[in-house]
CSV table of C-alpha atoms and ligand atoms in Angstrom, one decimal:
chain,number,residue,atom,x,y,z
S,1,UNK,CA,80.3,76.3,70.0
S,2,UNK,CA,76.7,74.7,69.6
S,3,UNK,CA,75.1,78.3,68.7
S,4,UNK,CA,78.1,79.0,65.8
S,5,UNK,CA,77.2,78.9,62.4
S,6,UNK,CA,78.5,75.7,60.5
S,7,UNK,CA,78.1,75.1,56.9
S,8,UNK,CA,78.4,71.9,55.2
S,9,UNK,CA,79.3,71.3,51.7
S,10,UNK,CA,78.0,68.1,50.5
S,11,UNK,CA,74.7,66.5,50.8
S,12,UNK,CA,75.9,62.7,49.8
S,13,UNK,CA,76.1,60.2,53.0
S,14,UNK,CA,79.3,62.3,54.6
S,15,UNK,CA,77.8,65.5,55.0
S,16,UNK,CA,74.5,64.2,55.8
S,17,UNK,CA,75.7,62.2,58.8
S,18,UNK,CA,77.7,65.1,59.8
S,19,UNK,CA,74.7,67.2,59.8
S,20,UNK,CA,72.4,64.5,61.8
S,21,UNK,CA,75.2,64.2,64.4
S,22,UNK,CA,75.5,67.9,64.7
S,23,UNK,CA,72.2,68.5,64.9
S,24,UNK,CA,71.4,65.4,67.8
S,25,UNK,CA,74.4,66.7,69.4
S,26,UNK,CA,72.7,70.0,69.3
S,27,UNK,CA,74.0,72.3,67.1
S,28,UNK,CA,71.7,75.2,66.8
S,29,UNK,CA,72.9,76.9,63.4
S,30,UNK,CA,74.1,74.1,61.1
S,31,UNK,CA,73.5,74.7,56.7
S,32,UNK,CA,74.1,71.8,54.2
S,33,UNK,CA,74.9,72.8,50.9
S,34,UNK,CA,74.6,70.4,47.8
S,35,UNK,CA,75.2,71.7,44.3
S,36,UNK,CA,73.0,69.0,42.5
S,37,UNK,CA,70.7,66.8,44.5
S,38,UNK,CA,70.5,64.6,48.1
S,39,UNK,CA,72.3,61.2,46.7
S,40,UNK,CA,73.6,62.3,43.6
S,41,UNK,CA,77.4,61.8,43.6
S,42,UNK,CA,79.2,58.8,44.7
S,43,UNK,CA,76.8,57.8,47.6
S,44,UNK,CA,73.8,57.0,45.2
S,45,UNK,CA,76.1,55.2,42.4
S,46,UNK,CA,78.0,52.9,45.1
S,47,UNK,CA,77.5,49.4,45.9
S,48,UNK,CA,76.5,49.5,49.0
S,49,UNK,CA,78.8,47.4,50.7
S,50,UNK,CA,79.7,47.5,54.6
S,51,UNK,CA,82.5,45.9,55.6
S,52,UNK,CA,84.9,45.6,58.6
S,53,UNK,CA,87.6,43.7,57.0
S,54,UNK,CA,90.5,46.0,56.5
S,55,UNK,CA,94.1,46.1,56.6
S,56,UNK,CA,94.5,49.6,58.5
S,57,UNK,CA,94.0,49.0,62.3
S,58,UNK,CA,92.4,52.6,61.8
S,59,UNK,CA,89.9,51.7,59.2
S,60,UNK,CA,89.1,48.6,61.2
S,61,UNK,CA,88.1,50.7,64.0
S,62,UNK,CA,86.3,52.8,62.4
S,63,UNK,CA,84.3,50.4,60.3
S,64,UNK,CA,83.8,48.3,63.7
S,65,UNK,CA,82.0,51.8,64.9
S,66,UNK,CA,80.4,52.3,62.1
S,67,UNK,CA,78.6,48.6,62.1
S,68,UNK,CA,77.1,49.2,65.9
S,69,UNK,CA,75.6,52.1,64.3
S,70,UNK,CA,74.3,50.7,61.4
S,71,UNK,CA,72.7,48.0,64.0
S,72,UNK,CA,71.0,50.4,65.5
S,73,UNK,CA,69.9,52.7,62.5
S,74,UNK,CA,66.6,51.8,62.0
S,75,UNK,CA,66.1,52.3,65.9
S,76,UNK,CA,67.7,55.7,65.9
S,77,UNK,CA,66.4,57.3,62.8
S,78,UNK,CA,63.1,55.4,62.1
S,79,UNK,CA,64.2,54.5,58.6
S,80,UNK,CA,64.3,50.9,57.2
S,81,UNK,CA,67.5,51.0,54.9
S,82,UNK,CA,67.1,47.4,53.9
S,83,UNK,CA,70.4,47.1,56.7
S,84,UNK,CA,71.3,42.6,56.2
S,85,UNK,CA,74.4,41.4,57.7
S,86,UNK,CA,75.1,38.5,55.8
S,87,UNK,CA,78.9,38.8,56.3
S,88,UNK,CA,82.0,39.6,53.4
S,89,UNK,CA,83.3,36.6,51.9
S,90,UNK,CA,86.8,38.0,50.7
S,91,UNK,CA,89.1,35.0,48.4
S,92,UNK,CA,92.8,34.9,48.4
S,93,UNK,CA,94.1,33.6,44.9
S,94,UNK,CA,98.0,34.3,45.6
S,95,UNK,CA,100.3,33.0,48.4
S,96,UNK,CA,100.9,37.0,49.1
S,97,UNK,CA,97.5,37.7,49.4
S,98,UNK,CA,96.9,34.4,51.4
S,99,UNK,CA,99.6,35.7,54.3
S,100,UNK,CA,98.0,39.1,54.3
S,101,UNK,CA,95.3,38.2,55.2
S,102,UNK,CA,96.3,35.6,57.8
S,103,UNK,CA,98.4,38.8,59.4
S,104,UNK,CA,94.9,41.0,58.9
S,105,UNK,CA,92.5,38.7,60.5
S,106,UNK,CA,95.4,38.4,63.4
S,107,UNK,CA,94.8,42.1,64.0
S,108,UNK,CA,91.5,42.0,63.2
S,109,UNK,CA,91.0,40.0,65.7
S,110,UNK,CA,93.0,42.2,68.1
S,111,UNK,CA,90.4,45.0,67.5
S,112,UNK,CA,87.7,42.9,68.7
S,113,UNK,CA,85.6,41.7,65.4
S,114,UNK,CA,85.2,38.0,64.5
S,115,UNK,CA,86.6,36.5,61.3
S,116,UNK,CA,86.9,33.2,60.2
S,117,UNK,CA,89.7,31.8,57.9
S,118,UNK,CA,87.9,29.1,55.3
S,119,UNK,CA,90.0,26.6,53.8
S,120,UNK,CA,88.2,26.5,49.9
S,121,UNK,CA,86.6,23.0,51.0
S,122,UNK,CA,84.4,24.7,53.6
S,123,UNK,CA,84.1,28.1,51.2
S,124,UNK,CA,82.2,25.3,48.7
S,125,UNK,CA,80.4,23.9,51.3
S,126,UNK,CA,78.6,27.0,53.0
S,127,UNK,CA,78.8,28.9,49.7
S,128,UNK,CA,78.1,26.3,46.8
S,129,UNK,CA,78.0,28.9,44.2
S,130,UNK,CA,81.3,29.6,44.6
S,131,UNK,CA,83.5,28.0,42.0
S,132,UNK,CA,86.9,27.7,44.3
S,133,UNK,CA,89.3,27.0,41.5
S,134,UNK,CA,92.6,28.6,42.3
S,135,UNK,CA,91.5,30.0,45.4
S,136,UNK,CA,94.0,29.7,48.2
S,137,UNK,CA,91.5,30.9,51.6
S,138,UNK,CA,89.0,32.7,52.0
S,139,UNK,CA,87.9,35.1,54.9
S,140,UNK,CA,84.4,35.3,56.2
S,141,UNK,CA,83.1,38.2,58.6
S,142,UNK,CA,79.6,37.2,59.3
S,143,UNK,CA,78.6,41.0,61.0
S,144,UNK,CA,79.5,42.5,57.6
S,145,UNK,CA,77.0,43.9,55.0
S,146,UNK,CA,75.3,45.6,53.0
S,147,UNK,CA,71.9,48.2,52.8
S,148,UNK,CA,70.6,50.7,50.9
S,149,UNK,CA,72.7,54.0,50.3
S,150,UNK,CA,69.8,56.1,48.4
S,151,UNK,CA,67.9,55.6,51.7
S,152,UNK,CA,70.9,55.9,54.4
S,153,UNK,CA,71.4,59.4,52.6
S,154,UNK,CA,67.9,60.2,52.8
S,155,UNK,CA,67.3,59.0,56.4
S,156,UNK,CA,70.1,61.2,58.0
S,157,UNK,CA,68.9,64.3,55.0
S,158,UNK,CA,65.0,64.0,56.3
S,159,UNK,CA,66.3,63.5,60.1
S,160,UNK,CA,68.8,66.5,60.3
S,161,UNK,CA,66.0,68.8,58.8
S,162,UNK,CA,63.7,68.0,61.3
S,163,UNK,CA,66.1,68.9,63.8
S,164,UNK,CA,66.1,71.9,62.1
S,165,UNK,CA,69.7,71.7,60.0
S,166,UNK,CA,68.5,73.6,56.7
S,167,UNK,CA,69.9,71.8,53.5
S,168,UNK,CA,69.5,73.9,50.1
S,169,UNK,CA,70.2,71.2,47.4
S,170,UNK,CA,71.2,72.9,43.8
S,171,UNK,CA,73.3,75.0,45.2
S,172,UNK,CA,76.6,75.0,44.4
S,173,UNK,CA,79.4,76.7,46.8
S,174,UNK,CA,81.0,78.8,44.0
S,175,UNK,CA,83.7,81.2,46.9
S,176,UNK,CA,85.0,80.6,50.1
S,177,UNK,CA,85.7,83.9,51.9
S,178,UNK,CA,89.2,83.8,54.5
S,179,UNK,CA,90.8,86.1,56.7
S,180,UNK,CA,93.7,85.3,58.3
S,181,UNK,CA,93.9,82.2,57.9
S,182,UNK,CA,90.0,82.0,58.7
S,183,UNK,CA,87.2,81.1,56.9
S,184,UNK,CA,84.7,83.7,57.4
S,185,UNK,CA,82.0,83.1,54.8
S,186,UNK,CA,80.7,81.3,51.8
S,187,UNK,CA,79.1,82.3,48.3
S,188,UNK,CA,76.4,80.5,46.6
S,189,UNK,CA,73.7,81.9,44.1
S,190,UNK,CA,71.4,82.2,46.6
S,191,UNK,CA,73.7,84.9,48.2
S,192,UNK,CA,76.2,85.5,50.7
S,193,UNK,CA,76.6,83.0,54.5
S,194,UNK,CA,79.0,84.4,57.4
S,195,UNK,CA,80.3,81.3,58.9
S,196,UNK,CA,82.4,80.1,62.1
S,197,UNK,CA,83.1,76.8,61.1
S,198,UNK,CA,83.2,75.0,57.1
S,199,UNK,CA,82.8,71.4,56.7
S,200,UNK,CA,84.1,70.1,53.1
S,201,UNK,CA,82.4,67.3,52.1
S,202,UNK,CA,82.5,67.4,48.9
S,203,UNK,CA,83.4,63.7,47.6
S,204,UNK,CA,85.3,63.6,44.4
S,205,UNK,CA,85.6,67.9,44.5
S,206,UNK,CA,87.2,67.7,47.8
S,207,UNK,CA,90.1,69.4,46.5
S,208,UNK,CA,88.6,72.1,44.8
S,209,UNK,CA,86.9,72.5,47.6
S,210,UNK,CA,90.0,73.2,50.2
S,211,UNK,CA,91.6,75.2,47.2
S,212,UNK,CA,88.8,77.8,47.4
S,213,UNK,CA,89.2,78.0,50.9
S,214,UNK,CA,93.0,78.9,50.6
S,215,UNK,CA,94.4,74.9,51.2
S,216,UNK,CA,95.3,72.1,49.4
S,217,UNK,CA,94.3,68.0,50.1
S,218,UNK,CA,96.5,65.6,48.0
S,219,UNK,CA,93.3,63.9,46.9
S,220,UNK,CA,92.1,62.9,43.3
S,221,UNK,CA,89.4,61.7,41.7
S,222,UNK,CA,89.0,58.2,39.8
S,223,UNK,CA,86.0,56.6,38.3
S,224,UNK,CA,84.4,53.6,39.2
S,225,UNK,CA,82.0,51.1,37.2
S,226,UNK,CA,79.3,49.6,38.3
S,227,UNK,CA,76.7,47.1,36.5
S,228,UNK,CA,73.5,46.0,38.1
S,229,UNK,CA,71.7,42.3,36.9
S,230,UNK,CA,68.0,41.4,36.8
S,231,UNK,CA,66.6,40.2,39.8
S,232,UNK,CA,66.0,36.4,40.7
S,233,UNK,CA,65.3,34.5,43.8
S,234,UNK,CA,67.2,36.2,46.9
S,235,UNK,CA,70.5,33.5,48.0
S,236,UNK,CA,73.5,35.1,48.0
S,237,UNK,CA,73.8,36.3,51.5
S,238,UNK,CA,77.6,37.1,51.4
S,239,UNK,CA,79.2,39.8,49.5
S,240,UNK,CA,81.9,38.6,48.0
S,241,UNK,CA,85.4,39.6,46.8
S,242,UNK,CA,88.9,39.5,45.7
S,243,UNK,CA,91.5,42.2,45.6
S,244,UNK,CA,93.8,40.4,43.4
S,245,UNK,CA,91.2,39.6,40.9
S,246,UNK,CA,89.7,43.1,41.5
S,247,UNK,CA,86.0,42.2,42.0
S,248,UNK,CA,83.1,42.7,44.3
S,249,UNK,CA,79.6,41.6,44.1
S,250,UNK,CA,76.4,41.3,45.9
S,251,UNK,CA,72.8,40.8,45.7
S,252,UNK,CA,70.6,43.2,46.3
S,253,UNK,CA,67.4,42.4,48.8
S,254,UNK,CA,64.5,42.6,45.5
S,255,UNK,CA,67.5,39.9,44.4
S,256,UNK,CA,69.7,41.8,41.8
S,257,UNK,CA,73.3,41.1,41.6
S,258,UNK,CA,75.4,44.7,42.1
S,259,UNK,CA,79.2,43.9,40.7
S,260,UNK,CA,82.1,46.3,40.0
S,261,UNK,CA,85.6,46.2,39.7
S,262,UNK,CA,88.6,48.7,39.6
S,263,UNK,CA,90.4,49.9,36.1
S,264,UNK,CA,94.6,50.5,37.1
S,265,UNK,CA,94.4,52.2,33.4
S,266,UNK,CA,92.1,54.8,34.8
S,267,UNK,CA,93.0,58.8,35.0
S,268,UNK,CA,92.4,60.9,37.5
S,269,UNK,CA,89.3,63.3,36.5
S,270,UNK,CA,85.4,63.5,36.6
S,271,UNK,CA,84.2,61.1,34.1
S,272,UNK,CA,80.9,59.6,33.9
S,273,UNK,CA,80.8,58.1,30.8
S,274,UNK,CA,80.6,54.1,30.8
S,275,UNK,CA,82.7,51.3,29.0
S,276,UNK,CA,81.4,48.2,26.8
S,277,UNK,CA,85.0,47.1,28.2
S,278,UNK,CA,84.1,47.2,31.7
S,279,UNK,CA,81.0,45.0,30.5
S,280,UNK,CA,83.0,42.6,28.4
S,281,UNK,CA,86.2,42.2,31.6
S,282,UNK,CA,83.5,42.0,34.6
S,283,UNK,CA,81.3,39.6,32.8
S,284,UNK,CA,84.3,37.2,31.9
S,285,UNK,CA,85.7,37.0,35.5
S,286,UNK,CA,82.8,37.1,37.5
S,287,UNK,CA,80.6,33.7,35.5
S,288,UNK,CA,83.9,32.4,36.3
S,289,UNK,CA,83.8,33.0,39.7
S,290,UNK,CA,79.8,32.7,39.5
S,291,UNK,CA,78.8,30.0,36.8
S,292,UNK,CA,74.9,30.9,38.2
S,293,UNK,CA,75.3,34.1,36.7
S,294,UNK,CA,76.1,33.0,33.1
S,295,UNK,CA,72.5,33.2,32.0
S,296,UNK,CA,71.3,36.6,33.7
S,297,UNK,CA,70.5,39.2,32.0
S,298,UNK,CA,72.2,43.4,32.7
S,299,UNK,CA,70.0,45.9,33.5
S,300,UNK,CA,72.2,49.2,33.9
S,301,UNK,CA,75.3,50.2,34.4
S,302,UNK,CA,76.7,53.5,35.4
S,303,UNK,CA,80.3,54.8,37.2
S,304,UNK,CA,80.8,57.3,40.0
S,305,UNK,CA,83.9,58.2,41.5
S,306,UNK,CA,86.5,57.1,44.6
S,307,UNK,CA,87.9,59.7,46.3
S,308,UNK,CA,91.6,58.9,46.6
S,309,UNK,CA,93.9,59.7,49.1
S,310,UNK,CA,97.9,58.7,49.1
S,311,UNK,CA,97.6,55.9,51.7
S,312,UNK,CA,93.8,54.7,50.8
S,313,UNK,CA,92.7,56.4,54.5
S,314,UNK,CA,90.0,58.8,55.0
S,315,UNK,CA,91.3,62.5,56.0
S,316,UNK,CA,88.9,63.6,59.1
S,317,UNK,CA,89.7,66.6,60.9
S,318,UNK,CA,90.8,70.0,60.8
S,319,UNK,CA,92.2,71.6,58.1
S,320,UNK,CA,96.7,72.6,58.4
S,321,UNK,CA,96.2,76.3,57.3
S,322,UNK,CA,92.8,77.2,57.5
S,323,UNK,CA,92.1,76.7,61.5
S,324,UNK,CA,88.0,76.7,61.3
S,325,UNK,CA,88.0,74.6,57.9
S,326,UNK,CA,87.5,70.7,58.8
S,327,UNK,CA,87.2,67.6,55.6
S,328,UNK,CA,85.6,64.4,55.8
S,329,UNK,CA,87.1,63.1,52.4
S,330,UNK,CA,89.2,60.5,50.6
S,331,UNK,CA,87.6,57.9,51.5
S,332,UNK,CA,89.1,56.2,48.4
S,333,UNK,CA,85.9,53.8,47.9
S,334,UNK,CA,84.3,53.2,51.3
S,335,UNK,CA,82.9,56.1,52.5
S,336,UNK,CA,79.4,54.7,52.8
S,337,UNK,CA,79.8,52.3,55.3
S,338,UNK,CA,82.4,55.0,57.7
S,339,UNK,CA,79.8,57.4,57.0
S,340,UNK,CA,78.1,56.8,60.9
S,341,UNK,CA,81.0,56.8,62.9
S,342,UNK,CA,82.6,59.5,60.7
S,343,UNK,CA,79.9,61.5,61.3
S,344,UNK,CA,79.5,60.9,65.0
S,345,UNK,CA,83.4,61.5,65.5
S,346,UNK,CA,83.6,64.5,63.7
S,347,UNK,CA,80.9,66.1,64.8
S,348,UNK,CA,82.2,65.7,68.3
S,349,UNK,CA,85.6,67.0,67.3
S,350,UNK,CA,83.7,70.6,65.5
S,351,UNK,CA,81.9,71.0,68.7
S,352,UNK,CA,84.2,69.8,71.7
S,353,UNK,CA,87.5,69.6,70.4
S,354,UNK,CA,87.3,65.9,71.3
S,355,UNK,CA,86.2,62.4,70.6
S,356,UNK,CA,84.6,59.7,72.2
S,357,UNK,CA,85.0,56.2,70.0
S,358,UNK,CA,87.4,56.8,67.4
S,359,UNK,CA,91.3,58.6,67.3
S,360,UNK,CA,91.0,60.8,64.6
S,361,UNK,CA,94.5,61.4,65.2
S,362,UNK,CA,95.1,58.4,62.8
S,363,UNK,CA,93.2,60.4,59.9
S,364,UNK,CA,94.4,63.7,60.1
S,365,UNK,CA,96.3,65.3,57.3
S,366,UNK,CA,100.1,65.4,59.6
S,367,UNK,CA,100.4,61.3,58.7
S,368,UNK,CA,101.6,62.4,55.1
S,369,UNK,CA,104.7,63.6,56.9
S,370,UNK,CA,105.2,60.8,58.2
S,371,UNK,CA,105.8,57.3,56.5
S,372,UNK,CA,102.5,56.3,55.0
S,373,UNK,CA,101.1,52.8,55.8
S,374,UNK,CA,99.0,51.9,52.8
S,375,UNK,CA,95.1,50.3,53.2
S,376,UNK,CA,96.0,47.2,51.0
S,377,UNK,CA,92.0,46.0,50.7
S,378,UNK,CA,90.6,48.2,48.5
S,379,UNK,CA,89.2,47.2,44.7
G,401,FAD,C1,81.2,52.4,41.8
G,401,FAD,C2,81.4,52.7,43.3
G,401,FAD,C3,81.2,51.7,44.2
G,401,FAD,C4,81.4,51.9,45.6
G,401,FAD,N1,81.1,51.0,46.5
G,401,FAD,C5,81.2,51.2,47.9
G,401,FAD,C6,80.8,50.3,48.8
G,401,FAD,O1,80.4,49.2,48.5
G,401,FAD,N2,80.9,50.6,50.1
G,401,FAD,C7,81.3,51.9,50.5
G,401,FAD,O2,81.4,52.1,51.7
G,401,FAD,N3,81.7,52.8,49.6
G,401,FAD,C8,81.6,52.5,48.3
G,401,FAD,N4,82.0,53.5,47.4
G,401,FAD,C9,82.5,54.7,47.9
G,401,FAD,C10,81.4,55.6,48.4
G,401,FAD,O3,80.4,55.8,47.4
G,401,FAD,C11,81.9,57.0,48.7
G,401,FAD,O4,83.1,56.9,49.5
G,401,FAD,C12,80.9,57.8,49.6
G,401,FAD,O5,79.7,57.8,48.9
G,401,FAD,C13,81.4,59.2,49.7
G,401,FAD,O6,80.4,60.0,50.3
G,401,FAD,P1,80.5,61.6,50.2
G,401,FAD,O7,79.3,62.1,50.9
G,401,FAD,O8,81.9,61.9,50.7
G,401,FAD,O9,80.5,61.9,48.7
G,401,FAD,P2,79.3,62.1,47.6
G,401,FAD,O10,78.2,61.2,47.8
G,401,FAD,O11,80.0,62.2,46.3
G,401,FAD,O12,78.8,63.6,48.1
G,401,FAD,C14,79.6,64.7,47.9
G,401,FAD,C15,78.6,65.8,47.4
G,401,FAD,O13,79.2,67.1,47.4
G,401,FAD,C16,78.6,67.8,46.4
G,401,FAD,N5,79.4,69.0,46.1
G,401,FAD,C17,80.7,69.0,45.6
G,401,FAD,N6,81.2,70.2,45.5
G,401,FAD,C18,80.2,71.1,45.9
G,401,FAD,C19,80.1,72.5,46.0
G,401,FAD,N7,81.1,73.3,45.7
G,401,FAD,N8,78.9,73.0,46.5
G,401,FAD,C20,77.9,72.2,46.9
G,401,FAD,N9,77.9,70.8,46.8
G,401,FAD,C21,79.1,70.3,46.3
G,401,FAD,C22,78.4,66.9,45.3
G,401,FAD,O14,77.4,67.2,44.3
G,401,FAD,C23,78.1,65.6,46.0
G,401,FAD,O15,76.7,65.3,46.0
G,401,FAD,C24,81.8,53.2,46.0
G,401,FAD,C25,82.0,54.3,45.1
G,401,FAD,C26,81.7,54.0,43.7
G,401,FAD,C27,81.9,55.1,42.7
């Protein structure tokens, strides 16, 4: 399998690290295809965040992966992508929310990770900042984080070329070729590729992606704001978070403050355009939430989009009806921090049939047959 040709479509964080892993596993004949440029779709407009915390044992598991990699990164690829674990401070404002996450942290700590459950007395006391009103807990995983996704993209980009993968950025995959149930080659304006194997990882045109190849993926696309601050002395170690008040925010290393939030008004689609709304809602909550940040100034603001699947879950592995087609996709808002143990896994799957850390079994597309358990931390 290691001398068959693979092509990737995708060049944000996914198909990069699905390339790298490839390649160091050593894949001799691997292509990346990326119809605009290295970073530009969701990867480069995220916020960066890395987090452990979930409600899926699955996405646990592979978030808990993904964090020894992460530790290691600038070991194993020579890059610094400004990598800080200063933990993920997530509030509870609702009795519901308050249980679930007593029943998460139960599991979570099952799986192996450390959490700690903070009354709001301690939360003002190690986080000051914090105005607690109407919080009921809080949970605190101190080896969660945040780095840099512009440069975790690059790293694994510059990396897999110089293990010789051969990425052509603007240039789009416009036809997948099948035979019997086979994909056997791919179309771009730079001509014609035979292929063995195609990865789709194609963000928010995952399913346009399968549907040219003959398939279907019950994805869809949503957009997401984001606002960034001016910067000002870095002390906010934690990003922080609440699902029921739909927020996240963190500051940036050169001390900006990143926040977004989710819109349940939203339509499915490829929209880039922005909202003084957004502005108007995130501002209100968060100098609640924040007081400090009453006074500070925005710089930008710009969306991208979450890749959604039915249950909130990544789909990795091979495709139902097209045997050589595999997806990395939905990752319904946190594909940047599964990203290295995504990679790792499913690069092991294309080339051994097998994997060594994480079950794909609990990603692949035969779970929507089944009854659908629902990732409940997601903004
Ligand atoms: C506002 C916002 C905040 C977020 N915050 C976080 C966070 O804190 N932490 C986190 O883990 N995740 C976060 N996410 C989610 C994260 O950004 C995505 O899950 C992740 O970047 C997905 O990576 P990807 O490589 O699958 O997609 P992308 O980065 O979108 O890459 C897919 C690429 O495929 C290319 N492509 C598509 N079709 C074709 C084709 N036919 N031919 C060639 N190329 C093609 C596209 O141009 C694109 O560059 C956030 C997302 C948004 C929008």
């Amino acid at each position: 399998m290691r001398d068959k040709s693979i092509v990737i479509i995708g060049g944000g964080i996914i198909g990069a690290s699905i390339a790298y892993h490839l390649a160091i596993m050593g894949a001799k004949n691997v292509v990346l295809f990326e119809k605009n440029y290295v970073s530009s779709g969701a990867t480069g407009r995220c916020g960066g965040g890395i987090r452990q915390q979930w409600s899926a044992r699955g996405n646990v598991r592979l978030a808990m992966r993904s964090v020894r990699k992460f530790e290691t990164f600038k070991q194993e690829l020579g890059w610094d992508i400004e990598y800080r674990q200063g933990g993920y401070l997530l509030l509870a404002y609702t009795e519901e929310e308050a249980e679930s996450f007593e029943n998460n942290v139960k599991m979570q700590r099952e799986e192996g990770l450390h959490v700690e459950i903070l009354t709001p007395e301690s939360i003002k006391r190690r986080f000051p900042y914090v105005n607690t009103t109407g919080v009921l807990l809080g949970t605190f995983c101190p080896t969660d984080g945040h780095a840099n996704p512009h440069l975790a993209n690059f790293a694994y980009i510059q990396r897999a070329r110089e293990l010789g993968v051969e990425v052509y950025t603007h240039t789009e995959v416009t036809v997948v070729e099948t035979s019997s149930n086979r994909v056997t080659g791919i179309q771009t304006k730079r001509g014609y590729l035979k292929c063995d194997v195609l990865v789709n990882a194609s963000g928010a045109w995952s399913k346009d992606v399968a549907n040219m190849a003959g398939s279907d993926l019950p994805t869809e696309s949503y957009r997401h704001q984001i606002l960034v601050t001016e910067p000002v002395e870095n002390f906010m170690t934690p990003l922080i978070m609440s699902f029921s008040k739909n927020f996240y925010i963190r500051q940036t290393l050169h001390g900006s403050f990143l926040m977004g939030q989710g819109d349940p008004d939203e339509k499915p689609g490829i929209n880039y355009r922005t909202t003084l709304r957004f502005e108007k809602e995130i501002a209100t909550k968060l100098t609640t939430v924040l007081p400090f940040l009453r006074n500070m100034r925005i710089v930008r603001h710009w969306s991208g989009h979450y890749n959604m699947s039915p249950d909130a879950q990544p789909i990795i592995g091979r495709d139902r009806n097209v045997e050589n087609l595999f997806h990395a996709v939905g990752f319904s808002g946190h594909g940047f921090m599964l990203a290295p143990a995504v990679g790792e896994a499913l690069a092991e799957m294309i080339l051994t049939g097998k994997t060594s850390h994480i079950d794909l079994s609990d990603f692949d597309m035969n779970r929507f047959e089944r009854k659908l358990v629902k990732e409940k931390n997601v903004v």
